[in-house]
Short mmCIF file of C-alpha atoms and ligand atoms in Angstrom, two decimals:
data_model
loop_
_atom_site.label_atom_id
_atom_site.label_comp_id
_atom_site.label_asym_id
_atom_site.label_seq_id
_atom_site.Cartn_x
_atom_site.Cartn_y
_atom_site.Cartn_z
CA MET X 1 0.00 0.00 0.00
CA PRO X 2 1.52 3.29 -1.01
CA ILE X 3 2.30 5.54 1.88
CA LYS X 4 2.09 9.25 1.18
CA ILE X 5 3.45 11.93 3.43
CA ASP X 6 2.62 15.50 2.72
CA ALA X 7 4.52 18.43 4.23
CA LEU X 8 5.08 16.29 7.28
CA THR X 9 6.82 18.27 10.01
CA LYS X 10 7.86 17.65 13.59
CA VAL X 11 9.11 20.31 15.95
CA TYR X 12 9.95 19.41 19.53
CA SER X 13 9.49 22.44 21.76
CA THR X 14 11.03 22.53 25.18
CA ALA X 15 11.14 25.50 27.52
CA GLU X 16 14.30 26.98 26.01
CA ILE X 17 14.65 25.69 22.47
CA LYS X 18 12.71 24.38 19.51
CA VAL X 19 14.23 21.44 17.68
CA THR X 20 13.05 20.80 14.14
CA ALA X 21 13.43 17.04 14.09
CA LEU X 22 11.70 16.81 10.72
CA ALA X 23 11.56 19.77 8.31
CA PRO X 24 8.47 19.81 6.02
CA THR X 25 8.83 16.66 3.93
CA THR X 26 6.74 15.36 1.05
CA LEU X 27 7.40 11.81 -0.11
CA SER X 28 5.73 8.58 -1.04
CA PHE X 29 6.65 4.96 -0.60
CA ALA X 30 5.40 2.52 -3.25
CA ASP X 31 3.65 -0.74 -2.44
CA HIS X 32 5.97 -3.66 -1.82
CA SER X 33 9.03 -1.46 -1.93
CA PHE X 34 12.14 -1.65 0.22
CA THR X 35 13.40 1.79 1.21
CA THR X 36 16.41 2.42 3.39
CA ILE X 37 17.12 5.68 5.17
CA VAL X 38 20.67 6.66 6.13
CA GLY X 39 21.79 9.60 8.16
CA LYS X 40 23.98 10.65 11.05
CA SER X 41 22.89 10.33 14.63
CA GLY X 42 20.24 12.85 15.61
CA CYS X 43 19.20 13.72 12.05
CA GLY X 44 15.57 12.70 12.64
CA LYS X 45 15.38 9.12 11.35
CA THR X 46 13.57 7.75 14.38
CA THR X 47 11.24 10.75 14.36
CA LEU X 48 10.22 10.06 10.75
CA LEU X 49 9.48 6.40 11.50
CA ARG X 50 7.50 7.26 14.62
CA LEU X 51 5.38 9.71 12.68
CA LEU X 52 4.71 7.06 10.03
CA ALA X 53 3.67 4.58 12.72
CA GLY X 54 1.41 7.11 14.41
CA LEU X 55 3.42 6.93 17.64
CA GLU X 56 4.08 10.66 17.43
CA GLU X 57 1.73 13.53 16.70
CA ALA X 58 2.88 15.56 13.68
CA THR X 59 3.35 19.30 14.18
CA ASN X 60 2.15 19.79 10.65
CA GLY X 61 1.33 17.77 7.53
CA THR X 62 -0.24 14.38 7.03
CA VAL X 63 0.49 10.70 6.56
CA SER X 64 -1.96 8.74 4.43
CA PHE X 65 -2.30 5.15 3.35
CA SER X 66 -4.18 3.64 0.44
CA THR X 67 -6.20 1.35 2.69
CA LYS X 68 -7.98 2.60 5.77
CA LYS X 69 -5.99 0.86 8.49
CA PRO X 70 -2.96 -1.04 7.29
CA GLU X 71 -1.23 -3.29 9.79
CA ILE X 72 2.06 -1.60 10.65
CA GLY X 73 4.88 -3.36 12.46
CA PHE X 74 7.62 -1.43 14.27
CA VAL X 75 11.04 -2.75 15.22
CA PHE X 76 12.35 -0.27 17.77
CA GLN X 77 15.92 0.88 18.13
CA GLU X 78 16.05 -0.92 21.50
CA PRO X 79 14.61 -4.41 22.00
CA ARG X 80 11.77 -3.34 24.36
CA LEU X 81 10.98 -6.90 25.42
CA MET X 82 8.50 -7.66 28.19
CA PRO X 83 10.82 -8.75 31.03
CA TRP X 84 8.19 -11.09 32.48
CA LEU X 85 7.80 -13.13 29.28
CA THR X 86 10.13 -15.73 27.79
CA VAL X 87 11.68 -15.34 24.35
CA ALA X 88 8.97 -17.47 22.76
CA GLU X 89 6.20 -15.57 24.56
CA ASN X 90 7.73 -12.24 23.59
CA ILE X 91 7.89 -13.24 19.94
CA ALA X 92 4.29 -14.40 20.06
CA PHE X 93 3.20 -11.25 21.93
CA ALA X 94 0.91 -10.12 19.10
CA ILE X 95 -1.19 -13.22 19.74
CA ARG X 96 -2.90 -11.29 22.55
CA LYS X 97 -4.74 -9.33 19.89
CA GLY X 98 -6.36 -12.50 18.60
CA GLY X 99 -6.47 -13.71 15.02
CA LEU X 100 -2.99 -15.24 15.04
CA SER X 101 -1.75 -18.74 15.81
CA THR X 102 1.52 -20.03 17.25
CA GLU X 103 1.90 -22.37 14.28
CA LYS X 104 4.83 -20.54 12.73
CA LEU X 105 6.59 -19.87 16.04
CA PRO X 106 9.06 -22.82 15.85
CA GLN X 107 10.07 -21.87 12.31
CA LEU X 108 10.56 -18.25 13.34
CA LEU X 109 12.68 -19.22 16.35
CA ASP X 110 14.77 -21.34 14.01
CA ILE X 111 15.32 -18.57 11.44
CA LEU X 112 16.38 -16.20 14.21
CA GLY X 113 18.66 -18.79 15.81
CA LEU X 114 16.75 -18.62 19.08
CA SER X 115 15.34 -22.16 19.35
CA ALA X 116 17.65 -23.08 22.22
CA PHE X 117 16.59 -19.97 24.14
CA ALA X 118 12.84 -20.15 23.61
CA ARG X 119 12.27 -20.45 27.36
CA SER X 120 14.86 -17.91 28.50
CA TYR X 121 13.89 -14.56 29.95
CA PRO X 122 15.10 -11.26 28.40
CA SER X 123 17.44 -10.65 31.34
CA GLU X 124 19.30 -13.81 30.36
CA LEU X 125 19.91 -12.76 26.74
CA SER X 126 22.78 -10.97 25.06
CA GLY X 127 22.03 -7.65 23.37
CA GLY X 128 21.99 -9.24 19.92
CA MET X 129 19.69 -12.05 21.01
CA ALA X 130 17.29 -9.55 22.53
CA GLN X 131 17.28 -7.56 19.29
CA ARG X 132 16.57 -10.74 17.29
CA THR X 133 13.69 -11.53 19.63
CA ALA X 134 12.29 -8.05 19.01
CA LEU X 135 12.59 -8.61 15.26
CA GLY X 136 10.80 -11.94 15.68
CA ARG X 137 7.95 -10.20 17.48
CA THR X 138 7.31 -7.96 14.48
CA LEU X 139 7.67 -10.81 11.96
CA PHE X 140 5.19 -12.86 13.99
CA GLN X 141 2.74 -9.98 13.83
CA ASN X 142 2.94 -10.32 10.03
CA PRO X 143 2.14 -6.68 9.20
CA ASP X 144 1.72 -5.21 5.70
CA ILE X 145 4.22 -2.46 6.41
CA ILE X 146 7.37 -3.00 8.45
CA LEU X 147 9.19 0.00 9.91
CA MET X 148 12.63 -0.87 11.24
CA ASP X 149 14.78 1.47 13.31
CA GLU X 150 18.41 0.36 13.14
CA PRO X 151 17.38 -3.21 13.97
CA PHE X 152 20.78 -4.74 13.30
CA GLY X 153 22.84 -2.03 14.99
CA ALA X 154 23.79 -4.22 17.95
CA LEU X 155 24.64 -7.36 15.99
CA ASP X 156 27.95 -8.91 14.98
CA TYR X 157 28.91 -9.15 11.30
CA PHE X 158 27.78 -12.75 10.73
CA THR X 159 24.44 -12.55 12.53
CA ARG X 160 23.82 -9.31 10.73
CA LYS X 161 24.55 -10.87 7.31
CA GLY X 162 22.27 -13.79 8.16
CA LEU X 163 19.42 -11.55 9.22
CA GLN X 164 19.85 -9.29 6.18
CA GLU X 165 19.38 -12.37 4.01
CA THR X 166 16.36 -13.45 6.04
CA LEU X 167 14.85 -10.02 5.62
CA LEU X 168 15.47 -9.99 1.86
CA ASP X 169 13.92 -13.47 1.50
CA LEU X 170 10.93 -12.29 3.41
CA PHE X 171 10.70 -9.18 1.27
CA ARG X 172 10.87 -11.14 -1.98
CA LEU X 173 8.50 -13.89 -0.89
CA GLU X 174 5.85 -11.92 0.96
CA ARG X 175 6.20 -8.57 -0.78
CA LYS X 176 6.04 -6.46 2.36
CA THR X 177 6.54 -2.73 2.27
CA ILE X 178 9.70 -2.14 4.27
CA ILE X 179 11.21 1.12 5.50
CA PHE X 180 14.55 0.44 7.11
CA VAL X 181 16.62 3.00 9.01
CA THR X 182 20.35 2.47 9.38
CA HIS X 183 23.49 4.48 9.91
CA ASP X 184 25.49 1.93 7.89
CA VAL X 185 25.79 3.12 4.28
CA GLU X 186 26.76 -0.32 2.96
CA GLU X 187 23.79 -1.96 4.62
CA ALA X 188 21.52 0.68 3.11
CA ILE X 189 22.80 -0.10 -0.39
CA LEU X 190 22.73 -3.89 -0.02
CA LEU X 191 19.13 -3.91 1.17
CA GLY X 192 17.23 -0.98 -0.32
CA GLU X 193 15.67 -0.53 -3.72
CA ARG X 194 15.90 3.11 -2.85
CA VAL X 195 18.14 4.94 -0.42
CA LEU X 196 17.02 8.16 1.23
CA ILE X 197 19.75 10.35 2.66
CA MET X 198 18.78 12.37 5.66
CA GLN X 199 20.53 15.31 7.23
CA LYS X 200 19.40 17.67 9.97
CA GLY X 201 15.75 16.79 9.64
CA ALA X 202 15.56 16.90 5.87
CA ILE X 203 15.73 14.33 3.08
CA ILE X 204 18.63 15.62 0.97
CA GLY X 205 18.98 12.69 -1.40
CA ASP X 206 16.79 10.02 -2.98
CA ILE X 207 18.88 7.43 -4.78
CA PRO X 208 17.40 4.43 -6.62
CA VAL X 209 19.46 1.22 -6.42
CA LYS X 210 18.75 -0.85 -9.53
CA LEU X 211 20.79 -3.93 -8.72
CA THR X 212 19.57 -7.50 -8.42
CA TYR X 213 19.57 -9.28 -5.06
CA PRO X 214 21.72 -10.65 -3.52
CA ARG X 215 24.15 -7.81 -3.92
CA ASP X 216 27.89 -8.09 -3.68
CA PRO X 217 29.37 -5.47 -1.32
CA ALA X 218 32.56 -5.44 -3.41
CA ALA X 219 30.80 -4.82 -6.75
CA SER X 220 31.87 -1.60 -8.45
CA GLU X 221 28.27 -0.27 -8.65
CA VAL X 222 27.92 -0.69 -4.92
CA LEU X 223 31.20 1.09 -4.29
CA THR X 224 30.23 3.97 -6.57
CA LEU X 225 26.89 4.38 -4.81
CA ARG X 226 28.64 4.24 -1.51
CA ARG X 227 30.94 7.10 -2.42
CA GLN X 228 28.00 9.09 -3.75
CA ILE X 229 26.00 8.65 -0.55
CA LEU X 230 28.94 9.43 1.71
CA GLU X 231 29.56 12.62 -0.24
CA GLY X 232 25.90 13.52 0.17
CA LEU X 233 26.10 12.93 3.92
CA GLU X 234 29.14 15.13 4.26
CA SER X 235 28.02 17.92 1.94
CA LYS X 236 27.82 21.30 3.57
CA ASN X 237 25.23 22.93 1.33
CA VAL X 238 22.11 21.35 2.70
CA LYS X 239 18.79 22.97 3.33
CA VAL X 240 19.07 25.24 6.32
CA VAL X 241 16.98 23.94 9.18
CA ASP X 242 15.27 26.54 11.27
CA GLU X 243 16.29 26.20 14.91
CA SER X 244 14.85 29.40 16.31
CA MET E 1 27.06 -21.70 55.90
CA ILE E 2 28.99 -18.52 56.57
CA ARG E 3 25.84 -16.44 56.21
CA LEU E 4 23.97 -18.69 58.60
CA ARG E 5 26.67 -18.29 61.21
CA ASN E 6 26.69 -14.56 60.70
CA ASN E 7 22.94 -14.52 61.15
CA ILE E 8 23.08 -16.18 64.47
CA ILE E 9 25.83 -14.22 66.21
CA LEU E 10 23.76 -11.24 67.36
CA PRO E 11 20.74 -13.21 68.63
CA LEU E 12 23.09 -15.52 70.57
CA ALA E 13 24.96 -12.55 72.05
CA LEU E 14 21.71 -10.91 73.13
CA LEU E 15 20.46 -14.13 74.64
CA SER E 16 23.73 -14.57 76.57
CA ALA E 17 23.54 -11.00 77.83
CA TRP E 18 19.99 -11.64 78.96
CA LEU E 19 21.09 -14.84 80.72
CA LEU E 20 23.96 -13.08 82.47
CA VAL E 21 21.95 -10.04 83.50
CA THR E 22 19.22 -12.18 85.02
CA LYS E 23 21.68 -14.66 86.56
CA TYR E 24 23.32 -11.91 88.60
CA GLU E 25 19.94 -10.21 89.11
CA LEU E 26 21.06 -6.81 87.85
CA PHE E 27 17.37 -6.00 87.52
CA SER E 28 14.57 -7.23 89.71
CA PRO E 29 13.01 -10.46 88.33
CA TYR E 30 9.67 -8.64 88.52
CA LEU E 31 10.96 -6.30 85.84
CA LEU E 32 13.06 -8.70 83.77
CA PRO E 33 12.30 -12.41 84.09
CA SER E 34 15.01 -14.86 83.10
CA PRO E 35 15.06 -16.68 79.75
CA GLN E 36 14.45 -19.99 81.53
CA ARG E 37 11.41 -18.56 83.31
CA THR E 38 10.09 -17.07 80.06
CA PHE E 39 10.49 -20.36 78.25
CA THR E 40 8.76 -22.28 81.03
CA VAL E 41 5.81 -19.89 80.91
CA PHE E 42 5.73 -20.20 77.15
CA TRP E 43 5.59 -23.96 77.42
CA GLN E 44 2.80 -23.82 80.03
CA LEU E 45 0.75 -21.41 77.95
CA PHE E 46 1.31 -23.58 74.94
CA LEU E 47 0.30 -26.79 76.72
CA ASP E 48 -2.91 -25.40 78.21
CA GLY E 49 -3.90 -24.01 74.80
CA THR E 50 -4.04 -20.33 75.81
CA LEU E 51 -1.29 -19.33 73.44
CA THR E 52 -2.66 -21.19 70.43
CA ARG E 53 -6.12 -19.75 71.04
CA HIS E 54 -4.92 -16.14 71.24
CA LEU E 55 -2.53 -16.51 68.35
CA SER E 56 -5.02 -18.14 66.03
CA ILE E 57 -7.62 -15.47 66.77
CA SER E 58 -5.08 -12.74 66.01
CA LEU E 59 -3.96 -14.50 62.86
CA LEU E 60 -7.53 -14.84 61.61
CA ARG E 61 -8.15 -11.15 62.22
CA VAL E 62 -5.03 -10.19 60.30
CA LEU E 63 -5.89 -12.40 57.37
CA GLY E 64 -9.50 -11.20 57.34
CA GLY E 65 -8.60 -7.51 57.41
CA PHE E 66 -5.82 -8.00 54.91
CA PHE E 67 -8.15 -9.82 52.56
CA CYS E 68 -10.78 -7.05 52.74
CA SER E 69 -8.05 -4.52 52.10
CA CYS E 70 -6.89 -6.45 49.01
CA LEU E 71 -10.45 -6.56 47.70
CA VAL E 72 -10.72 -2.78 47.76
CA ALA E 73 -7.15 -1.47 47.37
CA LEU E 74 -6.10 -3.59 44.38
CA PRO E 75 -8.97 -2.69 42.04
CA LEU E 76 -8.96 0.92 43.19
CA GLY E 77 -5.21 1.21 42.65
CA ILE E 78 -5.49 -0.27 39.17
CA LEU E 79 -8.40 1.99 38.22
CA CYS E 80 -6.71 5.14 39.53
CA GLY E 81 -3.48 4.19 37.76
CA ARG E 82 -5.33 3.63 34.50
CA SER E 83 -7.62 6.63 34.46
CA THR E 84 -6.94 10.18 35.54
CA ARG E 85 -10.66 10.71 35.98
CA PHE E 86 -10.85 8.02 38.64
CA HIS E 87 -7.68 9.31 40.16
CA ASP E 88 -8.95 12.89 40.39
CA PHE E 89 -12.25 11.70 41.82
CA PHE E 90 -10.77 9.68 44.68
CA TRP E 91 -7.53 11.48 45.37
CA PRO E 92 -8.61 14.31 47.75
CA VAL E 93 -10.37 11.93 50.13
CA LEU E 94 -7.64 9.31 49.95
CA GLU E 95 -4.94 11.91 50.48
CA PHE E 96 -6.75 13.12 53.60
CA LEU E 97 -7.22 9.64 55.00
CA ARG E 98 -3.63 8.71 54.24
CA HIS E 99 -2.37 11.20 56.78
CA VAL E 100 -4.59 9.95 59.59
CA PRO E 101 -2.92 7.07 61.44
CA PRO E 102 -5.48 4.31 62.07
CA LEU E 103 -4.66 4.43 65.77
CA ALA E 104 -6.01 8.00 65.85
CA ALA E 105 -9.31 6.73 64.53
CA ILE E 106 -9.65 3.97 67.11
CA PRO E 107 -11.99 5.89 69.43
CA LEU E 108 -14.37 6.60 66.56
CA ILE E 109 -14.10 3.09 65.23
CA ILE E 110 -14.97 1.67 68.63
CA LEU E 111 -17.87 4.09 68.90
CA TRP E 112 -19.23 3.08 65.51
CA PHE E 113 -18.31 -0.57 65.25
CA GLY E 114 -18.23 -1.59 68.92
CA ILE E 115 -15.43 -3.69 70.33
CA ASP E 116 -16.27 -6.77 68.31
CA GLU E 117 -14.51 -8.19 65.32
CA ALA E 118 -15.83 -5.48 62.99
CA SER E 119 -13.76 -2.78 64.65
CA LYS E 120 -10.59 -4.88 64.46
CA LEU E 121 -11.16 -5.64 60.81
CA MET E 122 -11.69 -1.95 60.22
CA ILE E 123 -8.43 -0.98 61.93
CA ILE E 124 -6.46 -3.59 60.00
CA PHE E 125 -8.17 -2.52 56.81
CA LEU E 126 -7.20 1.12 57.37
CA ALA E 127 -3.63 0.20 58.22
CA SER E 128 -3.03 -2.05 55.24
CA PHE E 129 -5.04 -0.16 52.64
CA PHE E 130 -2.54 2.59 51.79
CA PRO E 131 0.66 0.62 51.30
CA LEU E 132 -1.27 -1.68 49.02
CA PHE E 133 -3.19 1.00 47.17
CA LEU E 134 -0.20 3.31 46.66
CA ASN E 135 2.09 0.53 45.44
CA THR E 136 -0.53 -0.80 43.04
CA TYR E 137 -1.26 2.69 41.78
CA GLY E 138 2.43 3.49 41.38
CA GLY E 139 3.14 0.21 39.64
CA ILE E 140 0.43 0.82 37.05
CA LYS E 141 1.18 4.52 36.68
CA ASN E 142 4.94 4.18 36.31
CA CYS E 143 4.81 1.56 33.60
CA ASP E 144 7.68 2.13 31.16
CA THR E 145 6.33 4.17 28.23
CA LYS E 146 8.68 2.26 25.95
CA LEU E 147 6.79 -0.93 26.72
CA LEU E 148 3.45 0.85 26.35
CA GLU E 149 4.52 1.94 22.87
CA VAL E 150 5.05 -1.67 21.92
CA GLY E 151 1.34 -2.08 22.69
CA SER E 152 0.44 0.93 20.55
CA SER E 153 2.58 -0.36 17.69
CA LEU E 154 0.65 -3.64 17.87
CA HIS E 155 -2.64 -1.69 17.92
CA PHE E 156 -3.62 -3.04 21.32
CA THR E 157 -6.94 -1.88 22.73
CA ALA E 158 -6.94 -0.06 26.07
CA TRP E 159 -8.03 -3.28 27.77
CA GLN E 160 -5.28 -5.32 26.11
CA THR E 161 -2.67 -2.76 27.10
CA ALA E 162 -3.85 -2.84 30.70
CA ARG E 163 -4.11 -6.61 30.87
CA TYR E 164 -0.97 -7.64 28.98
CA ILE E 165 1.46 -4.78 29.65
CA GLN E 166 0.54 -2.53 32.58
CA LEU E 167 -0.67 -5.18 34.99
CA PRO E 168 2.22 -7.63 34.56
CA ALA E 169 4.67 -4.73 34.71
CA ALA E 170 3.10 -3.66 38.02
CA VAL E 171 3.30 -7.10 39.64
CA PRO E 172 6.62 -6.56 41.45
CA SER E 173 5.38 -3.27 42.87
CA ILE E 174 2.04 -4.83 43.88
CA LEU E 175 3.88 -7.62 45.68
CA VAL E 176 5.92 -5.06 47.62
CA GLY E 177 2.61 -3.43 48.55
CA LEU E 178 1.18 -6.75 49.72
CA GLN E 179 4.25 -7.44 51.80
CA LEU E 180 4.15 -4.02 53.45
CA ALA E 181 0.40 -4.28 53.99
CA LEU E 182 0.81 -7.62 55.73
CA GLY E 183 3.37 -6.13 58.09
CA TYR E 184 1.20 -3.07 58.78
CA SER E 185 -1.87 -5.25 59.44
CA TRP E 186 0.00 -7.23 62.00
CA ARG E 187 1.15 -4.15 63.89
CA ALA E 188 -2.20 -2.44 63.74
CA LEU E 189 -3.91 -5.54 65.03
CA ILE E 190 -1.75 -5.66 68.13
CA GLY E 191 -2.54 -1.99 68.66
CA ALA E 192 -6.25 -2.64 68.34
CA GLU E 193 -6.15 -5.60 70.71
CA LEU E 194 -4.23 -3.65 73.28
CA ILE E 195 -7.04 -1.12 73.41
CA ALA E 196 -10.23 -3.08 73.15
CA ALA E 197 -10.43 -6.84 73.02
CA SER E 198 -11.11 -9.88 75.12
CA SER E 199 -8.96 -12.24 73.12
CA GLY E 200 -5.93 -12.23 70.86
CA ILE E 201 -2.25 -11.96 71.49
CA GLY E 202 -2.42 -8.19 72.12
CA TYR E 203 -5.08 -8.76 74.75
CA MET E 204 -2.94 -11.46 76.34
CA ILE E 205 -0.11 -8.95 76.72
CA LEU E 206 -2.35 -6.26 78.19
CA ASP E 207 -3.93 -8.73 80.57
CA ALA E 208 -0.50 -9.90 81.72
CA GLU E 209 0.57 -6.32 82.35
CA GLN E 210 -2.42 -5.75 84.60
CA MET E 211 -1.60 -8.91 86.53
CA SER E 212 2.09 -7.88 86.73
CA ARG E 213 3.32 -10.85 84.76
CA PRO E 214 6.26 -9.56 82.66
CA ASP E 215 7.11 -13.15 81.75
CA ILE E 216 3.81 -13.49 79.88
CA VAL E 217 4.35 -10.10 78.27
CA LEU E 218 7.72 -11.31 77.00
CA VAL E 219 6.20 -14.53 75.67
CA GLY E 220 3.64 -12.43 73.81
CA ILE E 221 6.28 -10.14 72.33
CA PHE E 222 8.38 -13.06 71.15
CA CYS E 223 5.37 -14.74 69.59
CA ILE E 224 4.44 -11.57 67.70
CA GLY E 225 7.98 -11.07 66.41
CA ILE E 226 8.52 -14.67 65.43
CA LEU E 227 5.14 -15.12 63.82
CA GLY E 228 5.54 -11.86 61.86
CA THR E 229 8.92 -13.03 60.58
CA LEU E 230 7.52 -16.42 59.60
CA ILE E 231 4.59 -14.88 57.73
CA ASN E 232 6.96 -12.59 55.85
CA ARG E 233 9.24 -15.51 54.97
CA LEU E 234 6.32 -17.53 53.72
CA PHE E 235 5.12 -14.62 51.64
CA LEU E 236 8.54 -14.13 50.03
CA LYS E 237 8.77 -17.85 49.27
CA LEU E 238 5.39 -17.77 47.54
CA THR E 239 6.12 -14.63 45.55
CA CYS E 240 9.51 -15.89 44.35
CA LYS E 241 7.61 -18.56 42.46
CA LEU E 242 5.46 -15.86 40.84
CA LEU E 243 8.46 -13.93 39.54
CA PRO E 244 10.83 -16.35 37.83
CA TRP E 245 12.21 -13.46 35.78
CA GLN E 246 12.98 -11.19 38.73
CA GLY E 247 16.19 -10.27 40.41
CA LYS E 248 17.93 -9.53 37.13
CA ALA E 249 18.16 -6.36 35.09
CA GLY E 250 15.60 -5.53 32.41
CA ASP E 251 16.35 -5.39 28.72
CA ASP E 252 17.33 -1.80 28.22
N1 LIG K 301 10.97 13.45 22.74
C1 LIG K 301 11.81 14.39 22.28
N2 LIG K 301 11.83 15.62 22.86
C2 LIG K 301 12.67 16.58 22.39
N3 LIG K 301 13.51 16.42 21.38
C3 LIG K 301 13.54 15.23 20.75
C4 LIG K 301 12.69 14.15 21.17
N4 LIG K 301 12.94 13.07 20.39
C5 LIG K 301 13.89 13.47 19.53
N5 LIG K 301 14.25 14.75 19.74
C6 LIG K 301 15.25 15.53 18.95
O1 LIG K 301 14.95 15.33 17.60
C7 LIG K 301 16.15 15.17 16.84
C8 LIG K 301 16.07 13.89 16.01
O2 LIG K 301 16.01 12.78 16.85
P1 LIG K 301 15.89 11.29 16.32
O3 LIG K 301 15.70 10.39 17.49
O4 LIG K 301 14.83 11.24 15.28
O5 LIG K 301 17.33 11.06 15.65
P2 LIG K 301 17.89 9.74 14.94
O6 LIG K 301 18.21 10.12 13.55
O7 LIG K 301 16.99 8.60 15.12
O8 LIG K 301 19.25 9.52 15.72
P3 LIG K 301 19.99 8.13 16.10
O9 LIG K 301 20.67 7.64 14.87
O10 LIG K 301 20.99 8.57 17.13
O11 LIG K 301 18.96 7.21 16.62
C9 LIG K 301 17.29 15.17 17.83
O12 LIG K 301 17.92 16.43 17.76
C10 LIG K 301 16.64 15.00 19.18
O13 LIG K 301 17.30 15.78 20.13
MG1 LIG K 302 17.10 6.84 16.16
#
């Protein structure tokens, strides 16, 4: 389902200062597309995702979907697991809404490499395991749109590679609409059909990546794109963001 | 092993001091009876059933009052934690009552409820209500917004959020409230029995005082202390089973 945002803006006002976390932005995300967003820390990536998910009230502008109420899944930057539930119960948390079954739970645990820890509590997990559990929770929910906020940030290289593949398989098989935030430029290129570059609350670049999956990080096209994006991220002449 | 030994040093030292002080009669035996004497009296009271009768009556009162308090404080705490409207409605009265120690209300309670069981239940209820209510309320109210957002992202209804996130998150705090309330009930009961009763361990102590029997008073004090400790132990044992995930840090 296409997602359209129109002049979407978010300003956080505290007693002393106003922070424009998202300058007026107009964009759309096609159905079944995989978009990645890269940007430095504090540039407003999380804010954009939260606005899309309806977790934050926009200061201005609108978000609209083609269907009335699409199911949106959110993978937060931190695991946010329920400490009183086991790994398996956390993954199956969406079952409390009704309309889902635990049928695919074993398979999901297997994909995420968590089968041996199904009955462990979050306090007994490593950071990466907790993050995988959180990812599993959203996959279990089986939403139409998946918003992911640096979900692989805390993972080692190999787990990360494995989960990137899992995510791509899922994307190709089930044709989800995925918006994936990362600060890793290479990851953004390997995963996205389109890379958005964000700086100081504004989208300053929108780069299509027309390469077939799976992509080779050493391929010359990937390296060229990488240079292009890094230059964009470092460029000084970006839209001035009002911080009055 | 080491902890056990550590545990036992101070009680043994106090007991020895007591033995020595009474052996050399530093105080008159009418003021401080010896440990042997106290134990003998304890055994007599136990054998003739007096002790068991008083203790079981007191215990029943505590459990009854505590139970009534749970019935009211738990739902009220949850409702006030969930809804500001409920909170605003009840808060002024609760805030007022919170600052009145139940002992200050005893004269009125006796006037209204007589000196029967109802007045004791009422005193225990008043004493245990606030620790339970405030801990339940706080537990629900202070639920981590990060966890609540997980509920919003899953499109949970208000009921689902309360049932599957807020309530479980509040369980540790509610258990602390229950534990405190149990302790408060026990103390308030003794207070109530000291003032108006014809049975119960508090009454036994008061009666002994009037008959100048410090040995019985001591037996009563020991029974209260030991029984309170045992109840608390039992409670902790039970709640440990309820919280298999506790005692370790959360996820973020
Ligand atoms: N609740 C809030 N109140 C006030 N300011 C906020 C709030 N949340 C975010 N901000 C501000 O908005 C800006 C963007 O924050 P955001 O969390 O979207 O950044 P980010 O791109 O996700 O960064 P990171 O990569 O470090 O996660 C920051 O300057 C931050 O200080
Ligand atoms: Mg962020």
